Amino acid sequence: MTAPRLISCAVVTTLALSACTTAGSNDPVVGGPTAGGVVGQGSAPVAGSDPATAPTVVELTAEAYRAELDRARGPIRDAIKKLNDTGGKGLDDRLGRTVSAMESAVSGLEVLVPPSSVKVQHGNYVGALRSLTSALSDAKEDVAAQDVCTGPAVLTGADEIGRVSPVRDSARALASLGDYPADVVSVKISGERSRRLGNGSFISSESRPGRAYLELKNGNNRDAVVVLTRGKKKVISVYVRKKSTFKVRGVRDGTYKVYYTLGVDWDSKARAFSRSCTFEQFGKSVRFRTTRTWSQIRWTNWTLTLNAVVGGTVRPKHIKPNEFPS
């Protein structure tokens, strides 16, 4: 059985006296035109029907079509912007709301009968929007599996499979034919990246006037961010690169809960890894305590190993992204 390892060392500041105890052992394809109805001033009667009662389908005027585009543009634009501006917490719910808003808006566009001068461009635009909506819907599985962990990463994935550029291109084609408001992707979408902080970079930290240190060993194949909380307050957040070690010095006395997230590509704005993320809570609180006598000062140091080791004494607890203090 393997588990992370926790080591406690008691240090005494007398002449040469020190004691250390160890717990544990070894270290897009764009769709074709989808405009509904029949372009023209009227439609031929259906065979067998009464020409006097057959419905007449009338194409929209340029002004009316422009208003319909603008009505659909707002919800789609807002949904994409909100998805891009947010981090990892509640991503599955936000992505679901984004897809729902886009499906509703696109369904409304699909039944329009645009002016004949933009029939083809309208079809290309609606087809591209439908493809992007489908790609975002498919991304729900990747989010659930925590392969994709932030809103910007979701959009990057959709862009890389060719679902964003056709929306922008078809929107520009419409705008060039009559100033039709169809630009819905206002955010900048970057390609896949692998951003990292330096080993031991503090993302946040209270002052650390204590004597003790917490040594963090990350033997995993992914970088980590370790968070310490004291009571309900997050007090330290530090970046530890894969296959690296770092000591957080000056830790104040108190009892701490330790959380850590592993992943790839640290998004500093979202304060989350954008891909391959997991979230853990260390299975045991760690207590830092300083004691003083007339001749001695004693304190406790801790070593925490983030990866499983043979004979490890503490098992981590898998938690949901919403439970991680960020």
Protein backbone atom coordinates (compact mmCIF):
# COMPACT_ATOMS: atom_id res chain seq x y z
CA MET A 1 0.00 0.00 0.00
CA THR A 2 1.37 3.45 -0.86
CA ALA A 3 0.51 6.89 0.52
CA PRO A 4 2.11 10.33 0.89
CA ARG A 5 4.64 10.64 3.66
CA LEU A 6 4.66 13.05 6.57
CA ILE A 7 7.75 13.71 8.67
CA SER A 8 7.88 15.72 11.90
CA CYS A 9 11.11 17.06 13.32
CA ALA A 10 11.44 18.73 16.73
CA VAL A 11 14.29 21.23 16.88
CA VAL A 12 15.92 22.48 20.11
CA THR A 13 18.00 25.65 20.18
CA THR A 14 20.37 24.67 22.99
CA LEU A 15 24.07 24.27 22.38
CA ALA A 16 24.15 21.18 20.18
CA LEU A 17 21.00 19.40 21.22
CA SER A 18 18.39 18.48 18.62
CA ALA A 19 15.78 15.79 18.29
CA CYS A 20 13.97 14.52 15.21
CA THR A 21 11.14 12.01 15.03
CA THR A 22 9.96 10.49 11.76
CA ALA A 23 6.46 9.24 11.00
CA GLY A 24 6.28 6.89 8.03
CA SER A 25 9.11 5.26 6.09
CA ASN A 26 10.82 5.74 2.67
CA ASP A 27 10.75 8.66 0.95
CA PRO A 28 -14.91 22.88 -38.07
CA VAL A 29 -16.59 21.67 -40.55
CA VAL A 30 -18.99 24.57 -41.47
CA GLY A 31 -22.50 23.44 -42.26
CA GLY A 32 -24.32 24.47 -45.38
CA PRO A 33 -26.96 27.15 -45.49
CA THR A 34 -29.60 26.48 -42.91
CA ALA A 35 -32.00 29.40 -43.41
CA GLY A 36 -35.55 28.20 -43.06
CA GLY A 37 -38.49 29.07 -45.29
CA VAL A 38 -38.51 30.06 -48.92
CA VAL A 39 -36.77 33.16 -50.18
CA GLY A 40 -38.95 35.51 -52.18
CA GLN A 41 -42.18 37.39 -51.87
CA GLY A 42 -44.22 34.24 -51.57
CA SER A 43 -44.09 30.47 -51.84
CA ALA A 44 -45.69 28.00 -54.17
CA PRO A 45 -48.69 26.21 -52.70
CA VAL A 46 -48.15 22.69 -51.46
CA ALA A 47 -49.54 20.07 -53.88
CA GLY A 48 -53.08 19.18 -52.96
CA SER A 49 -53.58 22.21 -50.78
CA ASP A 50 -55.93 25.09 -51.28
CA PRO A 51 -53.97 27.98 -52.84
CA ALA A 52 -56.32 30.39 -51.12
CA THR A 53 -55.33 29.15 -47.66
CA ALA A 54 -51.66 28.17 -48.20
CA PRO A 55 -49.28 30.12 -45.90
CA THR A 56 -47.10 32.78 -47.44
CA VAL A 57 -43.50 33.03 -46.31
CA VAL A 58 -42.05 36.51 -46.65
CA GLU A 59 -38.37 37.26 -46.36
CA LEU A 60 -37.29 39.77 -43.79
CA THR A 61 -36.40 43.29 -44.74
CA ALA A 62 -32.80 44.30 -44.18
CA GLU A 63 -33.84 46.33 -41.14
CA ALA A 64 -35.85 43.49 -39.61
CA TYR A 65 -33.06 40.98 -40.30
CA ARG A 66 -30.53 43.27 -38.70
CA ALA A 67 -32.70 43.49 -35.57
CA GLU A 68 -32.98 39.67 -35.38
CA LEU A 69 -29.24 39.25 -35.69
CA ASP A 70 -28.68 41.78 -32.94
CA ARG A 71 -31.24 40.05 -30.71
CA ALA A 72 -29.37 36.75 -31.02
CA ARG A 73 -25.92 38.31 -30.87
CA GLY A 74 -26.24 39.62 -27.32
CA PRO A 75 -26.87 36.30 -25.52
CA ILE A 76 -24.21 34.44 -27.53
CA ARG A 77 -21.60 37.14 -27.05
CA ASP A 78 -22.29 37.40 -23.32
CA ALA A 79 -22.22 33.63 -22.85
CA ILE A 80 -18.83 33.27 -24.54
CA LYS A 81 -17.38 36.22 -22.65
CA LYS A 82 -18.51 34.87 -19.28
CA LEU A 83 -17.08 31.47 -20.09
CA ASN A 84 -13.73 33.02 -20.99
CA ASP A 85 -13.55 35.28 -17.92
CA THR A 86 -14.00 32.58 -15.30
CA GLY A 87 -11.73 30.04 -13.67
CA GLY A 88 -12.25 26.43 -12.75
CA LYS A 89 -14.83 26.57 -9.98
CA GLY A 90 -18.31 25.64 -11.21
CA LEU A 91 -17.01 25.30 -14.76
CA ASP A 92 -19.36 22.43 -15.57
CA ASP A 93 -22.41 24.48 -14.61
CA ARG A 94 -21.22 27.58 -16.45
CA LEU A 95 -20.43 25.63 -19.57
CA GLY A 96 -23.91 24.11 -19.46
CA ARG A 97 -25.47 27.57 -19.22
CA THR A 98 -23.31 28.79 -22.12
CA VAL A 99 -24.40 25.91 -24.36
CA SER A 100 -28.05 26.41 -23.41
CA ALA A 101 -27.93 30.14 -24.21
CA MET A 102 -26.26 29.50 -27.54
CA GLU A 103 -28.65 26.72 -28.55
CA SER A 104 -31.64 28.97 -27.88
CA ALA A 105 -30.18 31.86 -29.88
CA VAL A 106 -29.08 29.66 -32.80
CA SER A 107 -32.47 27.94 -32.98
CA GLY A 108 -34.06 31.36 -33.40
CA LEU A 109 -31.69 32.24 -36.23
CA GLU A 110 -32.29 28.96 -38.04
CA VAL A 111 -35.98 29.70 -38.72
CA LEU A 112 -35.39 33.18 -40.12
CA VAL A 113 -35.94 33.97 -43.79
CA PRO A 114 -33.16 36.49 -44.47
CA PRO A 115 -33.02 38.95 -47.36
CA SER A 116 -32.21 37.05 -50.56
CA SER A 117 -28.97 39.02 -50.93
CA VAL A 118 -27.53 37.35 -47.81
CA LYS A 119 -29.17 33.93 -47.97
CA VAL A 120 -25.92 32.03 -48.48
CA GLN A 121 -23.99 34.09 -45.93
CA HIS A 122 -26.76 33.65 -43.37
CA GLY A 123 -26.66 29.89 -43.87
CA ASN A 124 -22.90 29.79 -43.42
CA TYR A 125 -23.13 31.90 -40.29
CA VAL A 126 -25.84 29.81 -38.65
CA GLY A 127 -24.05 26.59 -39.61
CA ALA A 128 -20.82 27.84 -38.05
CA LEU A 129 -22.62 28.85 -34.86
CA ARG A 130 -24.29 25.44 -34.67
CA SER A 131 -20.90 23.72 -35.05
CA LEU A 132 -19.37 25.85 -32.30
CA THR A 133 -22.31 25.13 -30.01
CA SER A 134 -21.90 21.39 -30.62
CA ALA A 135 -18.17 21.58 -29.88
CA LEU A 136 -18.82 23.34 -26.56
CA SER A 137 -21.46 20.76 -25.71
CA ASP A 138 -18.97 17.96 -26.43
CA ALA A 139 -16.45 19.67 -24.12
CA LYS A 140 -18.68 18.86 -21.15
CA GLU A 141 -17.15 15.37 -21.09
CA ASP A 142 -13.62 16.75 -20.95
CA VAL A 143 -14.60 19.12 -18.14
CA ALA A 144 -16.24 16.30 -16.18
CA ALA A 145 -13.06 14.23 -16.54
CA GLN A 146 -10.95 17.26 -15.48
CA ASP A 147 -8.91 17.02 -18.66
CA VAL A 148 -9.97 20.64 -19.32
CA CYS A 149 -10.18 22.82 -16.23
CA THR A 150 -10.86 26.49 -17.15
CA GLY A 151 -13.21 28.40 -19.44
CA PRO A 152 -10.40 29.78 -21.63
CA ALA A 153 -9.09 26.23 -22.09
CA VAL A 154 -12.54 25.14 -23.30
CA LEU A 155 -12.51 27.88 -25.95
CA THR A 156 -8.94 27.03 -26.91
CA GLY A 157 -10.02 23.44 -27.54
CA ALA A 158 -12.92 24.55 -29.72
CA ASP A 159 -10.63 26.87 -31.68
CA GLU A 160 -8.04 24.18 -32.27
CA ILE A 161 -10.59 21.89 -33.93
CA GLY A 162 -11.66 24.73 -36.23
CA ARG A 163 -14.96 25.79 -34.72
CA VAL A 164 -14.22 29.46 -33.89
CA SER A 165 -12.65 30.86 -37.08
CA PRO A 166 -15.69 30.01 -39.28
CA VAL A 167 -17.92 31.96 -36.89
CA ARG A 168 -15.70 35.02 -37.13
CA ASP A 169 -15.27 34.70 -40.92
CA SER A 170 -18.99 34.29 -41.62
CA ALA A 171 -19.79 37.21 -39.29
CA ARG A 172 -17.41 39.44 -41.25
CA ALA A 173 -19.01 38.30 -44.52
CA LEU A 174 -22.44 39.32 -43.24
CA ALA A 175 -21.21 42.66 -41.93
CA SER A 176 -19.65 43.49 -45.29
CA LEU A 177 -23.03 43.12 -47.05
CA GLY A 178 -25.03 45.51 -44.93
CA ASP A 179 -23.53 46.27 -41.56
CA TYR A 180 -25.24 43.26 -40.02
CA PRO A 181 -24.27 42.76 -36.33
CA ALA A 182 -23.04 39.17 -36.18
CA ASP A 183 -19.69 39.32 -34.35
CA VAL A 184 -20.19 37.16 -31.28
CA VAL A 185 -16.64 36.06 -30.38
CA SER A 186 -15.16 39.18 -28.83
CA VAL A 187 -12.57 37.46 -26.64
CA LYS A 188 -8.98 36.65 -27.51
CA ILE A 189 -8.39 32.92 -27.73
CA SER A 190 -4.82 31.72 -27.32
CA GLY A 191 -3.41 28.42 -28.45
CA GLU A 192 -2.59 25.65 -26.01
CA ARG A 193 0.13 26.73 -23.62
CA SER A 194 2.20 25.29 -20.77
CA ARG A 195 2.71 28.23 -18.42
CA ARG A 196 4.58 27.63 -15.15
CA LEU A 197 5.70 29.62 -12.14
CA GLY A 198 9.14 29.25 -10.68
CA ASN A 199 9.63 26.61 -8.02
CA GLY A 200 8.77 28.08 -4.63
CA SER A 201 6.86 31.06 -6.03
CA PHE A 202 4.35 32.36 -3.49
CA ILE A 203 0.94 33.02 -5.03
CA SER A 204 -0.18 34.49 -1.71
CA SER A 205 1.18 34.46 1.82
CA GLU A 206 0.70 36.03 5.22
CA SER A 207 3.77 37.26 7.06
CA ARG A 208 5.89 34.38 8.33
CA PRO A 209 7.73 35.33 11.55
CA GLY A 210 7.82 31.80 12.97
CA ARG A 211 10.79 29.50 13.47
CA ALA A 212 9.38 26.39 11.78
CA TYR A 213 9.40 25.27 8.19
CA LEU A 214 7.18 23.06 6.06
CA GLU A 215 9.14 21.09 3.49
CA LEU A 216 7.13 20.17 0.38
CA LYS A 217 8.29 17.35 -1.88
CA ASN A 218 6.54 16.97 -5.24
CA GLY A 219 7.62 13.73 -6.90
CA ASN A 220 4.71 13.82 -9.37
CA ASN A 221 4.90 14.36 -13.12
CA ARG A 222 2.77 17.50 -12.84
CA ASP A 223 3.36 20.82 -11.08
CA ALA A 224 1.51 21.55 -7.86
CA VAL A 225 0.06 24.45 -5.94
CA VAL A 226 -0.08 23.84 -2.20
CA VAL A 227 -2.50 25.82 -0.02
CA LEU A 228 -2.44 26.04 3.78
CA THR A 229 -5.49 27.15 5.72
CA ARG A 230 -5.71 28.01 9.41
CA GLY A 231 -9.28 27.91 10.59
CA LYS A 232 -11.35 29.24 7.69
CA LYS A 233 -8.58 31.50 6.41
CA LYS A 234 -6.25 30.71 3.51
CA VAL A 235 -2.84 31.86 4.70
CA ILE A 236 -0.25 30.46 2.27
CA SER A 237 -0.37 29.38 -1.38
CA VAL A 238 2.87 28.26 -3.02
CA TYR A 239 3.92 26.74 -6.36
CA VAL A 240 6.05 23.58 -6.35
CA ARG A 241 7.27 22.28 -9.67
CA LYS A 242 7.23 18.58 -10.55
CA LYS A 243 10.15 16.54 -9.25
CA SER A 244 11.09 19.43 -6.97
CA THR A 245 11.30 20.32 -3.27
CA PHE A 246 10.69 23.61 -1.46
CA LYS A 247 10.71 24.73 2.17
CA VAL A 248 8.13 27.25 3.38
CA ARG A 249 10.02 28.95 6.20
CA GLY A 250 8.73 31.01 9.11
CA VAL A 251 5.41 29.21 9.49
CA ARG A 252 3.39 30.62 12.39
CA ASP A 253 2.21 28.43 15.25
CA GLY A 254 -1.19 26.88 14.66
CA THR A 255 -3.01 23.91 13.20
CA TYR A 256 -3.23 23.85 9.43
CA LYS A 257 -5.17 21.96 6.81
CA VAL A 258 -3.19 21.31 3.65
CA TYR A 259 -4.67 21.22 0.15
CA TYR A 260 -2.94 20.80 -3.16
CA THR A 261 -3.83 20.77 -6.84
CA LEU A 262 -1.79 19.13 -9.58
CA GLY A 263 -2.02 20.02 -13.26
CA VAL A 264 -0.57 21.45 -16.45
CA ASP A 265 -0.46 25.11 -17.59
CA TRP A 266 -0.95 27.47 -14.65
CA ASP A 267 -3.42 30.24 -15.50
CA SER A 268 -2.53 33.01 -13.05
CA LYS A 269 -5.68 34.99 -13.83
CA ALA A 270 -7.94 32.01 -13.12
CA ARG A 271 -5.62 30.80 -10.33
CA ALA A 272 -5.98 27.28 -11.66
CA PHE A 273 -4.29 24.78 -13.92
CA SER A 274 -6.01 24.76 -17.30
CA ARG A 275 -5.49 21.06 -18.09
CA SER A 276 -5.13 17.66 -16.39
CA CYS A 277 -6.10 18.98 -12.97
CA THR A 278 -6.73 17.06 -9.75
CA PHE A 279 -7.58 18.38 -6.29
CA GLU A 280 -6.57 16.81 -2.98
CA GLN A 281 -6.81 17.50 0.73
CA PHE A 282 -4.01 16.08 2.82
CA GLY A 283 -5.48 13.48 5.11
CA LYS A 284 -4.05 14.90 8.33
CA SER A 285 -3.81 18.37 9.81
CA VAL A 286 -0.33 19.58 10.74
CA ARG A 287 0.34 21.48 13.95
CA PHE A 288 3.17 23.93 14.42
CA ARG A 289 3.97 24.70 18.04
CA THR A 290 6.77 26.63 19.70
CA THR A 291 7.54 26.05 23.38
CA ARG A 292 9.95 28.00 25.56
CA THR A 293 11.67 27.31 28.83
CA TRP A 294 14.35 29.28 30.66
CA SER A 295 17.02 27.44 28.65
CA GLN A 296 15.38 26.16 25.51
CA ILE A 297 13.14 27.00 22.59
CA ARG A 298 11.55 24.04 20.82
CA TRP A 299 9.53 23.98 17.62
CA THR A 300 8.27 21.47 15.08
CA ASN A 301 9.15 21.21 11.41
CA TRP A 302 7.14 19.11 8.96
CA THR A 303 7.94 17.38 5.68
CA LEU A 304 5.03 16.63 3.38
CA THR A 305 5.40 14.41 0.31
CA LEU A 306 2.73 15.03 -2.33
CA ASN A 307 3.21 11.76 -4.14
CA ALA A 308 2.58 8.25 -2.86
CA VAL A 309 5.52 6.43 -1.28
CA VAL A 310 5.91 2.91 0.01
CA GLY A 311 4.95 2.81 3.67
CA GLY A 312 3.43 6.28 3.62
CA THR A 313 1.29 7.10 6.63
CA VAL A 314 -1.28 9.56 5.29
CA ARG A 315 -3.75 9.15 2.45
CA PRO A 316 -4.99 12.22 0.55
CA LYS A 317 -8.68 12.84 0.08
CA HIS A 318 -9.90 13.60 -3.44
CA ILE A 319 -12.07 16.73 -3.44
CA LYS A 320 -14.13 18.64 -6.01
CA PRO A 321 -12.78 21.81 -7.62
CA ASN A 322 -15.38 23.84 -5.70
CA GLU A 323 -13.95 22.57 -2.42
CA PHE A 324 -10.42 23.75 -3.15
CA PRO A 325 -9.50 27.04 -1.41
CA SER A 326 -8.35 29.36 -4.17
